[in-house]
Short mmCIF file of C-alpha atoms and ligand atoms in Angstrom, two decimals:
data_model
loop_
_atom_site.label_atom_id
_atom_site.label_comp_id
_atom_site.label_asym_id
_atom_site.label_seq_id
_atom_site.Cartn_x
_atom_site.Cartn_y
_atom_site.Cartn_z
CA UNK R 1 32.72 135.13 130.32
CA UNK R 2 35.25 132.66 128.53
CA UNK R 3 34.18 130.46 125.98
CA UNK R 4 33.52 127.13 127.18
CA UNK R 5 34.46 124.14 125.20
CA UNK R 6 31.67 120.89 124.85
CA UNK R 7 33.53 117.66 123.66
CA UNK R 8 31.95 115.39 121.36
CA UNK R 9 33.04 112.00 121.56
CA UNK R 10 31.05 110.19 119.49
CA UNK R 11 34.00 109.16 117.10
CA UNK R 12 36.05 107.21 119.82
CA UNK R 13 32.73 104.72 119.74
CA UNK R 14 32.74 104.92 116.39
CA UNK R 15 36.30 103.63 116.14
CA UNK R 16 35.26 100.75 118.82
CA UNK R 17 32.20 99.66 117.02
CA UNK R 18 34.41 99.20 113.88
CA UNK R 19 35.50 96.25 115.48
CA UNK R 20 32.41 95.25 118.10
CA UNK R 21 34.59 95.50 120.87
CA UNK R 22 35.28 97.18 124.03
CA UNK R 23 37.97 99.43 123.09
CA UNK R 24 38.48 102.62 122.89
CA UNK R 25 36.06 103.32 125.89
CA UNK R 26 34.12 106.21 125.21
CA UNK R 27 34.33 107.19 129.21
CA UNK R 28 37.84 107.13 129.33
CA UNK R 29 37.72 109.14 126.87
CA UNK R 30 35.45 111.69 128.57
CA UNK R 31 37.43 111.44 131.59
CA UNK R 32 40.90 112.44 129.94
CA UNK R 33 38.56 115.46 127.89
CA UNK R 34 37.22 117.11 131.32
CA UNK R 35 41.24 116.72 132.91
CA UNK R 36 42.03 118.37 129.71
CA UNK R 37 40.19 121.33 130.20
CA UNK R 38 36.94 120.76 128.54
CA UNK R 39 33.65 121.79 130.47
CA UNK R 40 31.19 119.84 129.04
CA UNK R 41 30.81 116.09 127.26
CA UNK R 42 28.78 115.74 124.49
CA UNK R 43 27.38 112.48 122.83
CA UNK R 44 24.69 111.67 120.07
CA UNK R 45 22.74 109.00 120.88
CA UNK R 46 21.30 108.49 117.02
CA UNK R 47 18.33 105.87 116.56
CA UNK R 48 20.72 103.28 114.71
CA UNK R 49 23.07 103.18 117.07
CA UNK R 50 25.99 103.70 115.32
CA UNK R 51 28.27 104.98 117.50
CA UNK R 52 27.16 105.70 121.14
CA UNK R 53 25.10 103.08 122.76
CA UNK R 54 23.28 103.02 125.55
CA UNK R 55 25.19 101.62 127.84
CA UNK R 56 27.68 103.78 127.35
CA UNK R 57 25.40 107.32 128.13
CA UNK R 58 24.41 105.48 131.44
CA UNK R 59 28.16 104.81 132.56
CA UNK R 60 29.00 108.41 131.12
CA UNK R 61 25.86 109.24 133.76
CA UNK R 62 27.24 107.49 136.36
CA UNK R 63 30.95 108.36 136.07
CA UNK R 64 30.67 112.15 135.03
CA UNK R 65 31.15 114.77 137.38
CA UNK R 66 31.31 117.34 134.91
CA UNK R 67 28.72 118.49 132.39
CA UNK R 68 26.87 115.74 129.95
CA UNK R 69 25.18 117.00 126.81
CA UNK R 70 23.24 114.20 124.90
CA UNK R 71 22.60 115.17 121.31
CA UNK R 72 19.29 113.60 120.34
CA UNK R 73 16.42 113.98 118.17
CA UNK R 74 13.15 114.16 118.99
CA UNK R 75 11.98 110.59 118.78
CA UNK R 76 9.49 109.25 121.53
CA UNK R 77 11.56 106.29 122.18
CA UNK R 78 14.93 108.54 122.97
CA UNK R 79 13.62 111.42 124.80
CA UNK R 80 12.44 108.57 127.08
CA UNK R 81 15.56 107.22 127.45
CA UNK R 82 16.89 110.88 128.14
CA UNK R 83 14.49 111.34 130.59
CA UNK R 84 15.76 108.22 132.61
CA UNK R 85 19.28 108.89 131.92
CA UNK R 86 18.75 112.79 133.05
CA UNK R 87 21.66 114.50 131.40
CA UNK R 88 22.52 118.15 132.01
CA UNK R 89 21.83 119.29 129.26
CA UNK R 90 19.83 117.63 125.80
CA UNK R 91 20.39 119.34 122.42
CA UNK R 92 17.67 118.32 119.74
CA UNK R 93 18.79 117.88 115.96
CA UNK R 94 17.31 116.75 113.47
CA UNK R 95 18.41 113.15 112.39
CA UNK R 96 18.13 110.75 108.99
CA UNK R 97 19.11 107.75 108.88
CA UNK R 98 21.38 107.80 105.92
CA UNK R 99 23.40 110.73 106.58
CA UNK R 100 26.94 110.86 107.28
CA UNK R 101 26.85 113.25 109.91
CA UNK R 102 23.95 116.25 111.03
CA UNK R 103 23.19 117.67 108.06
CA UNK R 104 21.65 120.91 108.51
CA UNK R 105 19.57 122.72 111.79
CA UNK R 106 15.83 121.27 112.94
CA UNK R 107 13.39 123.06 111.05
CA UNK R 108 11.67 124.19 114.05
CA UNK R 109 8.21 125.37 112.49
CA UNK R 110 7.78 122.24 110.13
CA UNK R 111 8.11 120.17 113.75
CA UNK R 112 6.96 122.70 115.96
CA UNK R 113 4.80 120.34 118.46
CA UNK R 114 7.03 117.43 118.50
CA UNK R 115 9.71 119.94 119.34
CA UNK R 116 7.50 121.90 121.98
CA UNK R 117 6.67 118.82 123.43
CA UNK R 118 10.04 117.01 123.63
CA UNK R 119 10.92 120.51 125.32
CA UNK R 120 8.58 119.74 127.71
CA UNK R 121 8.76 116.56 128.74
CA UNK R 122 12.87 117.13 128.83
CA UNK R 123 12.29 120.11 131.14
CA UNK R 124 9.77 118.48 133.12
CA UNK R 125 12.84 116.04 133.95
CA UNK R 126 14.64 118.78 135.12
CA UNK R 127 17.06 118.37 131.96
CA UNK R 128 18.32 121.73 130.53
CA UNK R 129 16.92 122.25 126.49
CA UNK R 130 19.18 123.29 123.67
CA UNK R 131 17.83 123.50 119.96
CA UNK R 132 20.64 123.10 116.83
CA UNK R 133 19.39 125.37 114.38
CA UNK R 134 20.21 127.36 110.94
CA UNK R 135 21.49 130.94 111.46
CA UNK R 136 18.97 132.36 110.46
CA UNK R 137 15.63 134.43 112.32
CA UNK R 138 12.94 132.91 111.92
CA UNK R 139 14.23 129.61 113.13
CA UNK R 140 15.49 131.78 116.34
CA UNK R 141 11.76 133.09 116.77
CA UNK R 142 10.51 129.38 116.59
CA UNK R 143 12.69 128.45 118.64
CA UNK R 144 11.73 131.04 121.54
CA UNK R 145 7.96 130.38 120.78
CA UNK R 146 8.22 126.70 121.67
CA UNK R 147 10.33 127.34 125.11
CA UNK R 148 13.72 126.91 124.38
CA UNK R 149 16.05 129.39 126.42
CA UNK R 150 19.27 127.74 124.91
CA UNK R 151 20.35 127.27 120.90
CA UNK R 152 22.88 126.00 119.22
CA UNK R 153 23.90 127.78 115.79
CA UNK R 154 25.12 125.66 113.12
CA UNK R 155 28.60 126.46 111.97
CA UNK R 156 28.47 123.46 108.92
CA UNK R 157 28.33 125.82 106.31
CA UNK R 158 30.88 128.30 107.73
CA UNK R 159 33.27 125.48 107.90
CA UNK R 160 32.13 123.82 104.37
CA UNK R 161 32.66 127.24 102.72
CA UNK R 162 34.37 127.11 99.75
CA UNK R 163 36.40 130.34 99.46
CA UNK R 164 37.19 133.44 101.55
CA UNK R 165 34.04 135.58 100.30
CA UNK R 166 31.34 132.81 100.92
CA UNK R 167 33.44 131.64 104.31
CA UNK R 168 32.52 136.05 105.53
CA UNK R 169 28.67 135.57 103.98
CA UNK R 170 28.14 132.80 106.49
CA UNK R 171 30.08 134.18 109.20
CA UNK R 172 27.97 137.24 109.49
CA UNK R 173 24.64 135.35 109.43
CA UNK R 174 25.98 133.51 112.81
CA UNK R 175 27.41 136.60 114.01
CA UNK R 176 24.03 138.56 113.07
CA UNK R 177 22.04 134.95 114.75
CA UNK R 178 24.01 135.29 117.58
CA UNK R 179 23.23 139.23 118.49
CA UNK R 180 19.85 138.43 117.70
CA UNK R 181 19.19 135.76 120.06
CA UNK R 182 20.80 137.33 123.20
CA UNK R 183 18.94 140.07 122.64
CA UNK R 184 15.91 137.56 123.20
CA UNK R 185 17.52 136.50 126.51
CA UNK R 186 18.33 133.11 124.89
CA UNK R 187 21.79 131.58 125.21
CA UNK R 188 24.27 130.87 121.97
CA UNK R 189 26.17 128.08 121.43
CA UNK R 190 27.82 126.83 118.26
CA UNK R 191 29.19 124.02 116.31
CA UNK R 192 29.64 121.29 113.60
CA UNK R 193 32.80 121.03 111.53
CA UNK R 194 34.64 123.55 113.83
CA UNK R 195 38.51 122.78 114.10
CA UNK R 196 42.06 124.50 114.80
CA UNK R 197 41.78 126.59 111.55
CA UNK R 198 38.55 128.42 111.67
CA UNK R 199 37.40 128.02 115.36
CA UNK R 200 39.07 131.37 116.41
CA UNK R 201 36.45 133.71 114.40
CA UNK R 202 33.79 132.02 115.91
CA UNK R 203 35.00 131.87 119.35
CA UNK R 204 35.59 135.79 118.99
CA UNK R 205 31.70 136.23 118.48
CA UNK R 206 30.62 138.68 121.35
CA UNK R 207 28.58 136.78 123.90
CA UNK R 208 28.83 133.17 122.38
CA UNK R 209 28.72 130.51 125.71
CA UNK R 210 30.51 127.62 124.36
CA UNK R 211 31.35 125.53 121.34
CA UNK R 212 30.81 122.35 120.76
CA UNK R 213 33.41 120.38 118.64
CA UNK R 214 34.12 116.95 117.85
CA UNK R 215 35.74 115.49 114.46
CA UNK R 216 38.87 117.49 114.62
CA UNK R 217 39.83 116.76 118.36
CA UNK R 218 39.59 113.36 117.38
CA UNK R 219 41.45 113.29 114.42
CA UNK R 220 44.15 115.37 115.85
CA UNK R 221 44.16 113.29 118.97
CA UNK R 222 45.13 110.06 116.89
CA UNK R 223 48.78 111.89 116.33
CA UNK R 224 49.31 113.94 119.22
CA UNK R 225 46.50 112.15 121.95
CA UNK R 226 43.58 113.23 123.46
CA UNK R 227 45.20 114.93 125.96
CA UNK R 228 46.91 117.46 123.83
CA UNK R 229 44.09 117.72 121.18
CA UNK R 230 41.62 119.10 123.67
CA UNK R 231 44.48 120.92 125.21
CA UNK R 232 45.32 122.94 121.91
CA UNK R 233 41.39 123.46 120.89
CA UNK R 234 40.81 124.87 124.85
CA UNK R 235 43.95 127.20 124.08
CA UNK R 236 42.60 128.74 120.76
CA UNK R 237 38.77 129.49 122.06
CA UNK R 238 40.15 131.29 124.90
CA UNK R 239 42.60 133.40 123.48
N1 PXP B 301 26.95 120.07 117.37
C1 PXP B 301 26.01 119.27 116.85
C2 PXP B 301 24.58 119.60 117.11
C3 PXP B 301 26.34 118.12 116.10
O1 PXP B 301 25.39 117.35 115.57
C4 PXP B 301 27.71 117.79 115.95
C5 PXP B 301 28.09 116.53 115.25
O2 PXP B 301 27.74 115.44 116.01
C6 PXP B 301 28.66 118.66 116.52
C7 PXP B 301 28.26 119.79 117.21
C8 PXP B 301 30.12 118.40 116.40
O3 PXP B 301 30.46 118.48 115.05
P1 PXP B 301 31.92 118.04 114.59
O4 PXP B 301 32.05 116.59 114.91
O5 PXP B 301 31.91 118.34 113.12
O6 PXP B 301 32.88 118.88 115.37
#
């Protein structure tokens, strides 16, 4: 199965809030991303707002025919809006306030019922559950014991690494994460801080189901367009 590439467009709101206005439109944006190739949208509705609001996730509802996967935590207030906005697919992080972007993976045991129960009331919406989590076991087992049959593996620190041997240490814990959890019948995603350079060793990971990348399309996209950016990043995972 090819890798399949998730979108995150939380950055063209966060150039349109800079200003409070109406452009760039985050659906536009979406719409260009699918024509481009990608197979899912993703967008983080956080708590404060800062980027994506909520009108824009219901006009993403509305308009979308392809895939929408709303990156959330596991407040009560947003898994209720989730579960009137009914997205394909909601991935639970962890969230604080004051961080620049997701910091690390939920610490599934720490919040094991909230999590178990935002699993449940999600599926009981008919919304597909995905949890972001550390590389690492035990977080995999926690995340199997409280129902969720999709993860996503957090790449940060692969892409933070600071030289060539600690860039292999954390590649093998998400290749050895990845094994692990489809041999517990749970599906693999990845992502965070994955762009054109170090994408391809991740994409190569036997059995991973799709990557979820953000920043860099963006970033490239103000030189070359949106078009293009998602173009290229499609290009890479698949070869
Ligand atoms: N996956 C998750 C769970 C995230 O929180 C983010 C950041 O919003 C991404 C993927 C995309 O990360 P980046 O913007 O660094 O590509």
């Amino acid at each position: 199965m090819p890798v399949s590439l998730g979108v995150n467009i939380d950055h063209v709101a966060t150039l349109r809030q800079a200003r409070l206005g109406k452009e760039p439109q985050p659906v536009r944006a979406a719409l260009v991303c699918l024509a481009a190739g990608a197979d899912s949208i993703v967008v983080h509705l956080r708590e404060d707002r800062r980027h994506i609001q909520d009108d824009d996730l219901y006009l993403l509802r509305k308009v979308l025919k392809g895939r929408l996967n709303l990156e959330m935590s596991s407040a009560a207030e947003i898994v209720g809006i989730a579960c009137k906005v009914k997205p394909d697919q909601a991935t639970l992080v962890p969230e604080k306030r004051r961080e620049l972007t997701t910091e690390g993976g939920l610490d599934i045991s720490a919040n094991f019922r909230k999590v178990a129960q935002a699993i449940k009331k999600l599926r009981e919406s008919g919304i597909a559950v995905s949890l972001f989590i550390d590389p690492d076991k035990d977080q995999i087992d926690a995340a199997d014991e409280a129902g969720a049959r999709i993860i996503e593996l957090h790449t940060g620190r692969y892409a933070g690494s600071r030289n060539k041997k600690e860039r292999g240490r954390f590649y093998s814990q998400i290749r050895e994460a990845c094994k692990y959890a489809i041999g517990k019948n749970i599906t693999v995603n990845a992502g965070h801080g994955l762009d054109y350079e170090n994408v391809s060793p991740i994409a190569a990971i036997p059995g991973i189901n799709e990557l979820n990348i953000g920043y860099s399309i963006i970033c490239r996209a103000v030189f070359c367009g949106l078009d293009r950016a998602v173009r290229e990043m499609k290009a890479l995972i698949e070869k």
